[in-house]
mmCIF file of C-alpha atoms in Angstrom:
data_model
loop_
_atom_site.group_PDB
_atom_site.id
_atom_site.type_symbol
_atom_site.label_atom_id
_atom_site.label_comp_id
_atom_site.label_asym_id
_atom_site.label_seq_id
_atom_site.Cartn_x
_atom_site.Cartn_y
_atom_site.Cartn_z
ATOM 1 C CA UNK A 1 19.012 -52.423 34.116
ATOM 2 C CA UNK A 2 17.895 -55.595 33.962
ATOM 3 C CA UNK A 3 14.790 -56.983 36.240
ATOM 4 C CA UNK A 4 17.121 -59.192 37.680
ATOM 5 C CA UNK A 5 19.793 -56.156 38.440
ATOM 6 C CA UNK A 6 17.518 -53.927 40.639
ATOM 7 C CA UNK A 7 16.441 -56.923 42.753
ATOM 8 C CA UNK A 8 19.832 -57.546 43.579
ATOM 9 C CA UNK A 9 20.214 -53.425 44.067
ATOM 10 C CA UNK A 10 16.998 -54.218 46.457
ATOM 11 C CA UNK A 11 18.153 -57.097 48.375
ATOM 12 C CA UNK A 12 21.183 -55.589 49.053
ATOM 13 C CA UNK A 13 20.137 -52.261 50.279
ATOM 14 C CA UNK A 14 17.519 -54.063 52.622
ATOM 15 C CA UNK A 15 20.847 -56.665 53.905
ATOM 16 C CA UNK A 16 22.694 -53.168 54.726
ATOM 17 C CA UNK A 17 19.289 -51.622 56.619
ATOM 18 C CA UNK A 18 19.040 -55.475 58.303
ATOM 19 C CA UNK A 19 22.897 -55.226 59.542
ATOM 20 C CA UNK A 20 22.802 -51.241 60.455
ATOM 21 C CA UNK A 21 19.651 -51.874 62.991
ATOM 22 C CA UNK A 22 21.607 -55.091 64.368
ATOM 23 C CA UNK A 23 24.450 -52.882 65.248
ATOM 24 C CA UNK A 24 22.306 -50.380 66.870
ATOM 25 C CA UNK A 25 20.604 -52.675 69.038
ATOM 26 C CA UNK A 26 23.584 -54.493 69.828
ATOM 27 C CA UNK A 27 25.376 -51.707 70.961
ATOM 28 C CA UNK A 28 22.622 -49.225 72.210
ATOM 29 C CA UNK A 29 20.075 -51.402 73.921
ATOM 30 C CA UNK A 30 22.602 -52.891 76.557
ATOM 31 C CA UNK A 31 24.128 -49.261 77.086
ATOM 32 C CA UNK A 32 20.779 -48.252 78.054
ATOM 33 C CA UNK A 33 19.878 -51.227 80.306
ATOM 34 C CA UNK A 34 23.421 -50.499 82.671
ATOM 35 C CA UNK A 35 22.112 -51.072 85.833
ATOM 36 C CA UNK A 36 23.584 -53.697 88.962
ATOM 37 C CA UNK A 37 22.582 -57.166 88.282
ATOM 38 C CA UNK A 38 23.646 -59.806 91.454
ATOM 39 C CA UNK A 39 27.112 -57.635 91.982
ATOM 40 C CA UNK A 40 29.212 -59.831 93.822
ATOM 41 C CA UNK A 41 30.338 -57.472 96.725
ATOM 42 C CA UNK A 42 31.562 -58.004 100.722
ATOM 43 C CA UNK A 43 30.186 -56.467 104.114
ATOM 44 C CA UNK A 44 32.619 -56.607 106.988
ATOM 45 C CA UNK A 45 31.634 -56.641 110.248
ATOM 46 C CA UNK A 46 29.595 -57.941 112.935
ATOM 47 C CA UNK A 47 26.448 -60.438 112.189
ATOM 48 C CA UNK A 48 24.223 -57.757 113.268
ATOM 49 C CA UNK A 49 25.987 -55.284 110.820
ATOM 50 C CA UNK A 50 26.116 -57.952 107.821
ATOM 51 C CA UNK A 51 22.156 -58.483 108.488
ATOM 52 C CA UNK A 52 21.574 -54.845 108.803
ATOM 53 C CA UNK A 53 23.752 -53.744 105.614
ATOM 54 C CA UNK A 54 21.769 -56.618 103.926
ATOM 55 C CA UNK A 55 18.773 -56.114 104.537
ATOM 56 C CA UNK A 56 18.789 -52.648 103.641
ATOM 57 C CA UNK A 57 20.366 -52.988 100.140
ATOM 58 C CA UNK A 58 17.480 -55.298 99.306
ATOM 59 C CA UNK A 59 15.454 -52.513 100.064
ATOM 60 C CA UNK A 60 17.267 -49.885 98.117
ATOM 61 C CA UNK A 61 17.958 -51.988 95.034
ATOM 62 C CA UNK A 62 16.279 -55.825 95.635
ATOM 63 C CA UNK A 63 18.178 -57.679 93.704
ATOM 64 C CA UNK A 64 20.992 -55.758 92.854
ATOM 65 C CA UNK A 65 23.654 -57.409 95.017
ATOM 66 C CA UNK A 66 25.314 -60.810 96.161
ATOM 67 C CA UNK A 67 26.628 -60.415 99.611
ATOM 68 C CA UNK A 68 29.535 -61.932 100.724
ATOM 69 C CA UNK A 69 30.245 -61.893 104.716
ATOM 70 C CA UNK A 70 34.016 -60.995 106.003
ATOM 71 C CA UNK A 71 34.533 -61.135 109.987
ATOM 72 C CA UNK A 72 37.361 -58.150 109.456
ATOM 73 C CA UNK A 73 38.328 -55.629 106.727
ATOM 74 C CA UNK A 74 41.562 -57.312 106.150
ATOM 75 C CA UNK A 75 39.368 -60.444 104.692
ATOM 76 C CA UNK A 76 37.394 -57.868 102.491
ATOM 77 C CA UNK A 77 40.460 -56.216 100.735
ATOM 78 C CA UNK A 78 41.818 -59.958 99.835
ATOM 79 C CA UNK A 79 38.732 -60.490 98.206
ATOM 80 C CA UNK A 80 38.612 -57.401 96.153
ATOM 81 C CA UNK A 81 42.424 -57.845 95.245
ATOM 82 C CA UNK A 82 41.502 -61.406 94.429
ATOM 83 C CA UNK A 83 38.845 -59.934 92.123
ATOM 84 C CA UNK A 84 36.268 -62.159 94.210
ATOM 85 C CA UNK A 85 33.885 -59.276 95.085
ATOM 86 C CA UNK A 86 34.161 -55.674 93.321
ATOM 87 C CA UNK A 87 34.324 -54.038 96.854
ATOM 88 C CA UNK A 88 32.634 -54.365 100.635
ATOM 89 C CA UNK A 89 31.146 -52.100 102.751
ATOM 90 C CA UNK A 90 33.190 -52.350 105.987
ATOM 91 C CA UNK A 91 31.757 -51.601 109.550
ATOM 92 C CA UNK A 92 33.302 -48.525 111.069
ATOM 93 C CA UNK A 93 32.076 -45.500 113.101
ATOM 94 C CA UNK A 94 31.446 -44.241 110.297
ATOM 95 C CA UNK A 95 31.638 -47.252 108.158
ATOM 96 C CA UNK A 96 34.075 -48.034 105.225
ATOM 97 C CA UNK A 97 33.554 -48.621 101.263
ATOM 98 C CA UNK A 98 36.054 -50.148 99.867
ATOM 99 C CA UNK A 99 36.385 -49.989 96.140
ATOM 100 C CA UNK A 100 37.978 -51.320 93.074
ATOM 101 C CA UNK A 101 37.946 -48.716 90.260
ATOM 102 C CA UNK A 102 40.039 -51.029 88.390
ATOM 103 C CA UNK A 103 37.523 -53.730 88.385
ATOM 104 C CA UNK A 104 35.192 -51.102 87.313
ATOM 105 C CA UNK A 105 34.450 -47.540 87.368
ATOM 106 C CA UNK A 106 31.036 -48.323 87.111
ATOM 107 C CA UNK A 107 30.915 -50.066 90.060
ATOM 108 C CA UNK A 108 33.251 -47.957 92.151
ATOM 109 C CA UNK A 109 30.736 -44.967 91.472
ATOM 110 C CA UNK A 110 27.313 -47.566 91.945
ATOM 111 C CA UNK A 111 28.884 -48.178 95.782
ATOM 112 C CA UNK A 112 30.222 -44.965 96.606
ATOM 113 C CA UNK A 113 26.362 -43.954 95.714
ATOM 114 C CA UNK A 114 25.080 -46.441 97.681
ATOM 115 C CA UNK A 115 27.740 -45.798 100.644
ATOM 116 C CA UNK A 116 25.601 -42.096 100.688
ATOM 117 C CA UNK A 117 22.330 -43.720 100.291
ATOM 118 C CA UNK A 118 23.200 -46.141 103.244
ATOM 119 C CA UNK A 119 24.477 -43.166 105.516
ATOM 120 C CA UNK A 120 21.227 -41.257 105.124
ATOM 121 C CA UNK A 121 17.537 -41.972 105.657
ATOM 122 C CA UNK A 122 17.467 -45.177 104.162
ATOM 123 C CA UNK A 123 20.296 -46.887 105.230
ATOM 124 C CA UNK A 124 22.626 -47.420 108.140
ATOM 125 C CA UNK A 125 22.213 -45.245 111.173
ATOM 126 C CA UNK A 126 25.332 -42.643 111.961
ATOM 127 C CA UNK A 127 28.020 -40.639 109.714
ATOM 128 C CA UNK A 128 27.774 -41.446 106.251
ATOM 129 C CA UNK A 129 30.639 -43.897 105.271
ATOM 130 C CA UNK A 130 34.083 -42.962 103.582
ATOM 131 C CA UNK A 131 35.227 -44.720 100.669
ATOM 132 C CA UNK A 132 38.542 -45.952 100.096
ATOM 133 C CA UNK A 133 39.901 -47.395 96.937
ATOM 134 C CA UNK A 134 41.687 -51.064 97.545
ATOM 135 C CA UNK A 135 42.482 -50.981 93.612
ATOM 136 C CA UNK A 136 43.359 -47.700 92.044
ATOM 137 C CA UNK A 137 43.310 -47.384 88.744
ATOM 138 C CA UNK A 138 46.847 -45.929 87.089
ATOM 139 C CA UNK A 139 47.648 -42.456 87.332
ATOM 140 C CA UNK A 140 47.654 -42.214 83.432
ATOM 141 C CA UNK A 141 44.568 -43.202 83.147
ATOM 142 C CA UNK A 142 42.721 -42.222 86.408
ATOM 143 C CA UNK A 143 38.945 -42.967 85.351
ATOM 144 C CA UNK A 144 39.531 -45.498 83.186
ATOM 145 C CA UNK A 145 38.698 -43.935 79.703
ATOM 146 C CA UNK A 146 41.714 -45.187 78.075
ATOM 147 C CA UNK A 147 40.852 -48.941 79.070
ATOM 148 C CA UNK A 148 37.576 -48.671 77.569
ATOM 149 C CA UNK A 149 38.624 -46.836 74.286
ATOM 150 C CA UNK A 150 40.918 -49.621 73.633
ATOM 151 C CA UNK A 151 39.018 -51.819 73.009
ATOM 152 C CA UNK A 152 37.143 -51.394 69.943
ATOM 153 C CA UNK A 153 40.591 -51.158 68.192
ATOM 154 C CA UNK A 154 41.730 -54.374 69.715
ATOM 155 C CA UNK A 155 38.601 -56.310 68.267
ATOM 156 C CA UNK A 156 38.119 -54.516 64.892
ATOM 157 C CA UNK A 157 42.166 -55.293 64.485
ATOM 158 C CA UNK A 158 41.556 -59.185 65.353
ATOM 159 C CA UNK A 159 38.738 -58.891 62.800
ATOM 160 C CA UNK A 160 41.123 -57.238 60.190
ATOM 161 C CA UNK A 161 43.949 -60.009 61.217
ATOM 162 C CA UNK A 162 41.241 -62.938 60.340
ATOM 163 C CA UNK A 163 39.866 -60.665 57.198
ATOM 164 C CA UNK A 164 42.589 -60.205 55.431
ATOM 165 C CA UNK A 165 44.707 -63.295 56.109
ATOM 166 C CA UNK A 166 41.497 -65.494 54.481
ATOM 167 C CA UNK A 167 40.858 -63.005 51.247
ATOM 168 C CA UNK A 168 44.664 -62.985 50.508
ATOM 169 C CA UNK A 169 46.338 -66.319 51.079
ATOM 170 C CA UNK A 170 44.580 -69.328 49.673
ATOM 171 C CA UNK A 171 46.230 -71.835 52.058
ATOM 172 C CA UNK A 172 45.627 -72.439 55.629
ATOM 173 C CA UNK A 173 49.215 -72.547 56.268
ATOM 174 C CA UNK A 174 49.898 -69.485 54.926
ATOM 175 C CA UNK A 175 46.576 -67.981 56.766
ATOM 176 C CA UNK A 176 47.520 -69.206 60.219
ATOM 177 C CA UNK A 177 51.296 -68.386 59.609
ATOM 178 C CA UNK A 178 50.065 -64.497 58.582
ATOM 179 C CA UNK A 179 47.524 -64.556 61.760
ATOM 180 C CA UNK A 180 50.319 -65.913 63.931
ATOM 181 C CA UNK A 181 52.975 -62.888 63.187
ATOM 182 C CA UNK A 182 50.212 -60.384 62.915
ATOM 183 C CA UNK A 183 49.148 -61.039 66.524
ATOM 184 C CA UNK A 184 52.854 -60.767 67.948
ATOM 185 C CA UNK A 185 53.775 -57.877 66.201
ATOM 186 C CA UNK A 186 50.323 -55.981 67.040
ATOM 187 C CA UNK A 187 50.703 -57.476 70.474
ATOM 188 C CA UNK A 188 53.790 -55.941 71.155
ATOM 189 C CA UNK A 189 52.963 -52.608 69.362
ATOM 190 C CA UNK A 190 49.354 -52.499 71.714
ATOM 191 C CA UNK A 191 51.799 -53.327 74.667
ATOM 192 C CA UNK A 192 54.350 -50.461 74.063
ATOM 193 C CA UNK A 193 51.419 -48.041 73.221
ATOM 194 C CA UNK A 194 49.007 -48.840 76.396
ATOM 195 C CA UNK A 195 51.660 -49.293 78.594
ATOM 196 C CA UNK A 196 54.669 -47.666 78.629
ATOM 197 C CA UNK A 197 53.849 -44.838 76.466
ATOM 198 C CA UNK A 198 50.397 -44.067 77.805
ATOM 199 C CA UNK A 199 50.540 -45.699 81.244
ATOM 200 C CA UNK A 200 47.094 -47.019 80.590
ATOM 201 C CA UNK A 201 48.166 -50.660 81.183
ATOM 202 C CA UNK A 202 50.580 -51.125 84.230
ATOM 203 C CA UNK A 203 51.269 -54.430 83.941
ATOM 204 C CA UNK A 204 54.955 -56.211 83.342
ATOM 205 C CA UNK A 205 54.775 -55.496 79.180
ATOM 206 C CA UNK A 206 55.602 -59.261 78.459
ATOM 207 C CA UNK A 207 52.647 -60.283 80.131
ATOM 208 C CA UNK A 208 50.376 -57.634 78.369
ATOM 209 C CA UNK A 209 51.771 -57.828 75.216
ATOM 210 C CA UNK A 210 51.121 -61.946 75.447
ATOM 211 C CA UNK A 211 47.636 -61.511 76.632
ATOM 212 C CA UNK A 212 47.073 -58.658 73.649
ATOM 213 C CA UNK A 213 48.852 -61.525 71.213
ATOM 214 C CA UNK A 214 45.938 -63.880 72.223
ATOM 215 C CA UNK A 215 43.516 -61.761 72.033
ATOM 216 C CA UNK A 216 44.135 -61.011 68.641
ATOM 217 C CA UNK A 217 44.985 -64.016 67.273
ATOM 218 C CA UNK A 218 42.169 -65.928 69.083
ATOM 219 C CA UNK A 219 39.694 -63.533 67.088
ATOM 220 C CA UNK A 220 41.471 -63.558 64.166
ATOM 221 C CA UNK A 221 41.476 -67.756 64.362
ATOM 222 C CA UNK A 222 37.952 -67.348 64.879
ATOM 223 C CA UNK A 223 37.274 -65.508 61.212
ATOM 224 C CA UNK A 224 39.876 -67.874 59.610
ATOM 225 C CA UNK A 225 38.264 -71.213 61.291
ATOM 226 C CA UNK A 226 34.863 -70.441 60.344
ATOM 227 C CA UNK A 227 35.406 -69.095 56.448
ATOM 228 C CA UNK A 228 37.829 -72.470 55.707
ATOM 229 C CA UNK A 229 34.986 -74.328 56.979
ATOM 230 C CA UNK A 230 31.556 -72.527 55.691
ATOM 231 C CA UNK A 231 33.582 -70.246 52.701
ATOM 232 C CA UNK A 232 32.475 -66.475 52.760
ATOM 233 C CA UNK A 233 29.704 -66.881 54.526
ATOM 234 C CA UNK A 234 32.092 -67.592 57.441
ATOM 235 C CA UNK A 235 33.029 -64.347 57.662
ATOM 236 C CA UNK A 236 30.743 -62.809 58.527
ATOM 237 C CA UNK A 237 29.438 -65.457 61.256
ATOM 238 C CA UNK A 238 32.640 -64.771 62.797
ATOM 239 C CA UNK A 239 32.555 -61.163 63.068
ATOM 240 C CA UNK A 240 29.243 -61.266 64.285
ATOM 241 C CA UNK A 241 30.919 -63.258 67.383
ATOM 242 C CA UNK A 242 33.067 -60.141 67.457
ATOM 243 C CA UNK A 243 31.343 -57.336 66.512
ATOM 244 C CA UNK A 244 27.647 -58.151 67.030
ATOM 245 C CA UNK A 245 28.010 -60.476 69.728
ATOM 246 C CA UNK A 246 31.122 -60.044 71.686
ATOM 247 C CA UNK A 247 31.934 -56.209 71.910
ATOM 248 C CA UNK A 248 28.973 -54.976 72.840
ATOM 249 C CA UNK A 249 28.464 -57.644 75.708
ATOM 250 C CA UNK A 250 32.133 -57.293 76.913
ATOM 251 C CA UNK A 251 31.502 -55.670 79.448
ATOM 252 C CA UNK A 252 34.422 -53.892 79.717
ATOM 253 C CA UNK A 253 32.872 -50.045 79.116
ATOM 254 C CA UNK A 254 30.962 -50.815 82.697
ATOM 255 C CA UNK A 255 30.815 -54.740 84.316
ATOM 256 C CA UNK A 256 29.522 -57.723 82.932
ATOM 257 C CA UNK A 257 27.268 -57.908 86.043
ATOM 258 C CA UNK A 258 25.658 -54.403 85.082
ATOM 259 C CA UNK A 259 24.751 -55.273 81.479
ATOM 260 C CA UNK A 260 21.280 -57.394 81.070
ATOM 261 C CA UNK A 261 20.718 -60.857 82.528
ATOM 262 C CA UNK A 262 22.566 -63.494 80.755
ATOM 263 C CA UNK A 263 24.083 -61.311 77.935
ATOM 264 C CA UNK A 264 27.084 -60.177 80.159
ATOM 265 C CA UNK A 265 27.858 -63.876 81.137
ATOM 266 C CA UNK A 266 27.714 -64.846 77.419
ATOM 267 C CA UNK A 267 30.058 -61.882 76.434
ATOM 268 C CA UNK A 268 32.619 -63.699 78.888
ATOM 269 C CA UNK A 269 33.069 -66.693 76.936
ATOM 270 C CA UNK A 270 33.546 -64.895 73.705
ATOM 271 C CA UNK A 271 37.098 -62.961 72.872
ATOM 272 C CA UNK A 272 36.447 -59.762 73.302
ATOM 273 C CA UNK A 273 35.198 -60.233 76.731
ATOM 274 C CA UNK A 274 37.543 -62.774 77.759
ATOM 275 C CA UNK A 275 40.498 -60.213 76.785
ATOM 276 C CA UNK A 276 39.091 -57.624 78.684
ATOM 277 C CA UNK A 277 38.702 -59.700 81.546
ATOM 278 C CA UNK A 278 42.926 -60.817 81.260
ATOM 279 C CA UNK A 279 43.889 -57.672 80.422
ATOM 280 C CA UNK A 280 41.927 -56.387 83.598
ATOM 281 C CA UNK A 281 44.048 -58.711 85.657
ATOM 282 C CA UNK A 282 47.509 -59.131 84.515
ATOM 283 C CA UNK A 283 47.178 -55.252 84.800
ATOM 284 C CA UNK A 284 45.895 -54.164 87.701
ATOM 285 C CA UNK A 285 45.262 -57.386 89.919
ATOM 286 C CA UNK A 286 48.482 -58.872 89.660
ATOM 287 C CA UNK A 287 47.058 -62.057 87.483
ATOM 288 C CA UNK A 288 44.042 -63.068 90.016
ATOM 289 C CA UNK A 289 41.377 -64.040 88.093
ATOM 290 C CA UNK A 290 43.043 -64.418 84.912
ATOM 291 C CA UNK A 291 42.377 -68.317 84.569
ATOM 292 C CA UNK A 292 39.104 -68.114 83.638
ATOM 293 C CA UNK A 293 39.684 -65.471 80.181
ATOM 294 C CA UNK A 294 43.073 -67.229 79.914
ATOM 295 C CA UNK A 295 41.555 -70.364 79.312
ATOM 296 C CA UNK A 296 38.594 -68.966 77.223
ATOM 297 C CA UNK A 297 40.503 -67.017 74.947
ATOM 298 C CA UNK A 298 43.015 -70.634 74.450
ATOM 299 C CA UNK A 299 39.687 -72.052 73.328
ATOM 300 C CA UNK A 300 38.756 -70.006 70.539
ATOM 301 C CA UNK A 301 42.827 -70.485 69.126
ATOM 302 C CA UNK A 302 42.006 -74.381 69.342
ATOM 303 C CA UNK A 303 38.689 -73.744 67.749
ATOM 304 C CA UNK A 304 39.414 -71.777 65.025
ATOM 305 C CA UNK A 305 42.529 -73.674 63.912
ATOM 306 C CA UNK A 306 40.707 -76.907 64.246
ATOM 307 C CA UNK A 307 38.029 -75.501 61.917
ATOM 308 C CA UNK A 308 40.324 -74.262 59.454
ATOM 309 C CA UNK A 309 42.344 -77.437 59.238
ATOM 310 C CA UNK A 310 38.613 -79.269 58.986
ATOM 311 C CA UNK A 311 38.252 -77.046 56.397
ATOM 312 C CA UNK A 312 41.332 -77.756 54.190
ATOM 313 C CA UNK A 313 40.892 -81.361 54.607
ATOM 314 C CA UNK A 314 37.126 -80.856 53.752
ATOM 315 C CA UNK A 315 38.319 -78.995 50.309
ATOM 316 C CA UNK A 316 41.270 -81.263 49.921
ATOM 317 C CA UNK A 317 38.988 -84.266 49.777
ATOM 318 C CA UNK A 318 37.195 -82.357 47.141
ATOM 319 C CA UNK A 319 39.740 -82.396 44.818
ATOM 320 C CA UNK A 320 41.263 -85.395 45.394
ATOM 321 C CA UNK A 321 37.109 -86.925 44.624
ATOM 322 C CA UNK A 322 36.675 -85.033 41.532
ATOM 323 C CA UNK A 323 36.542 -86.335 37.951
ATOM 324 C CA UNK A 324 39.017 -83.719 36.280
ATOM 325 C CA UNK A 325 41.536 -83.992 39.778
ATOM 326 C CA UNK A 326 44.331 -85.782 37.689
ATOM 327 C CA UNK A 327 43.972 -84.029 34.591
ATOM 328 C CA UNK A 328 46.863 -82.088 33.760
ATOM 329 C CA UNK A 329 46.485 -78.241 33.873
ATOM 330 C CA UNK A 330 43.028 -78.430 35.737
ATOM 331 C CA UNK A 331 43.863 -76.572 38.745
ATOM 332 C CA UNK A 332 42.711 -77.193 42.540
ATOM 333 C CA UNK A 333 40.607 -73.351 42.699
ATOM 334 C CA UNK A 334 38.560 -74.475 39.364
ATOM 335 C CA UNK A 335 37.476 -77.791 41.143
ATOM 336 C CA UNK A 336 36.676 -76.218 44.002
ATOM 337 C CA UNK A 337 34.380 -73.620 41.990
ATOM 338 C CA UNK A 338 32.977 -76.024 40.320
ATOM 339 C CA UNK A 339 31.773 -78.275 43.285
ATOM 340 C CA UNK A 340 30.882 -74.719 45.088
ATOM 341 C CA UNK A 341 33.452 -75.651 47.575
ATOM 342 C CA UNK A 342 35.078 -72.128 48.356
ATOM 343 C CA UNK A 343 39.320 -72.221 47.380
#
């Protein structure tokens, strides 16, 4: 083999190493950093109480918690079912947490802990509190494994969608039309499979199987956007938004609150985050805070059609600028090579 040859074997195998150890950090360092960072929650109750209850969970975990005050539980549970606050800790003899498994399990489990840890030495004085759950998750999937497992395949098939709709069909039209059906269909297969079938998703299946269309075809836009614009390289920018970027800092295995500082907000505003979040609430919260993700997950459709249609015109104006354009029998994917403009 040529000198040349095993330099590219060389570059390569050190581009794989690169990309492996990304992964792994991506996806192990903020699963080993799960831990409650400003977790919007509510204390009901008297002044005194709300002080008390305060003051105390700075002392367990400073830091750890953004209290809300409610004069009376009823004010609490709205604010859980109005996915304001992932639950309160209500005033009682003994006191009350209230808790939103289907928010997160993560969470649910972090304040039931801390309901103990309140009700002993360290906390409030009296019978350790009860815990009550405002918002169950379903009976098919009572601890929420099925929610999480879902939702790998839901980005790695919004990957595939953008994937193979670029490296088959040479036109944007055709890319977007292929991206468009893809999503409905795998929407409404995701739909039948996580909610009626499995019971995982409870939600009216029109609604689910719209905000699993989105999803998919606002990741999917994503990979087509950026390879029209940048060509292959594209690609791979967009599934690091995905893959690198997005699934890991979803949030949706735990809260986006419990991952590291920052990193859980940012995996909000990409797709995989945003879906988790609408899924979340068309399913269990009867749409309250599904704005936000709705809106998010709009914005990376816009985006990624706008850059593919950039890109077409981009590669369009290519042609139409190059010396052999109206030669007969020189075709479009030749100029494009040649002016190292990706067809």
């Amino acid at each position: 083999m040529k000198p040349q040859g095993w330099n590219r074997v060389l570059a390569a195998a050190v581009g794989i190493a690169v990309a492996i150890s990304v992964l792994v950090i991506a996806f192990a360092w903020p699963a080993a950093n799960i831990a409650p960072r400003h977790v919007p929650i509510g204390v009901a109750g008297s002044a005194e109480f709300v002080g008390q209850v305060t003051q105390k969970l700075d002392q367990v975990q400073p830091d750890a918690f953004d209290v809300t005050s409610y004069a009376d539980p009823g004010q609490a549970r709205s604010a859980i079912e109005n996915r304001e606050v992932y639950g309160a800790i209500v005033a009682g003899q003994p006191p009350t947490v209230l808790t939103a498994p289907a928010g997160s399990t993560a969470v649910a489990q972090i304040l039931d802990t801390l309901g103990s840890q309140l009700g002993r030495a360290h906390g409030v004085a009296g019978p350790a509190p009860t815990s009550t759950q405002v918002v169950a998750l379903p009976a098919g999937d009572p601890r929420g494994i099925g929610f999480s497992a879902g939702s790998l395949p839901m980005v790695l098939g919004a990957l595939l969608t953008g994937v193979v709709a670029t490296l088959i069909f040479s036109t944007i039209a055709q890319r977007l039309t292929t991206l468009t059906l893809a999503a409905v269909v795998a929407g409404l297969g995701a739909a039948a499979v996580l909610g009626p079938w499995l019971g995982i998703l409870p939600g009216g299946f029109a609604i689910t199987a719209g905000a699993l269309a989105l999803g998919i075809f606002a990741g999917g836009a994503t990979i087509v956007g950026f390879s029209s614009l940048l060509g292959q390289p594209g690609i791979g920018v967009g599934a690091a938004l995905l893959m690198v970027l997005g699934n890991p800092f979803s949030g949706v295995t735990s809260a986006p609150e419990l991952l590291p500082t920052g990193w859980g907000e940012l995996g909000q505003w990409l797709p995989p985050g945003a879906l988790g979040s609408l899924l979340r609430s068309v399913s269990y919260f009867d749409g309250e805070g599904s704005g936000k993700p709705l809106a998010i997950l709009a914005g990376w459709a816009v985006l990624g059609v706008g850059l593919a249609v950039i890109g077409a015109a981009r590669r369009a104006r290519v042609v139409d600028d190059h010396p052999n354009a109206h030669e007969q029998g020189v075709p479009a994917r030749t100029i494009l090579a040649d002016a190292s403009v990706r067809p």
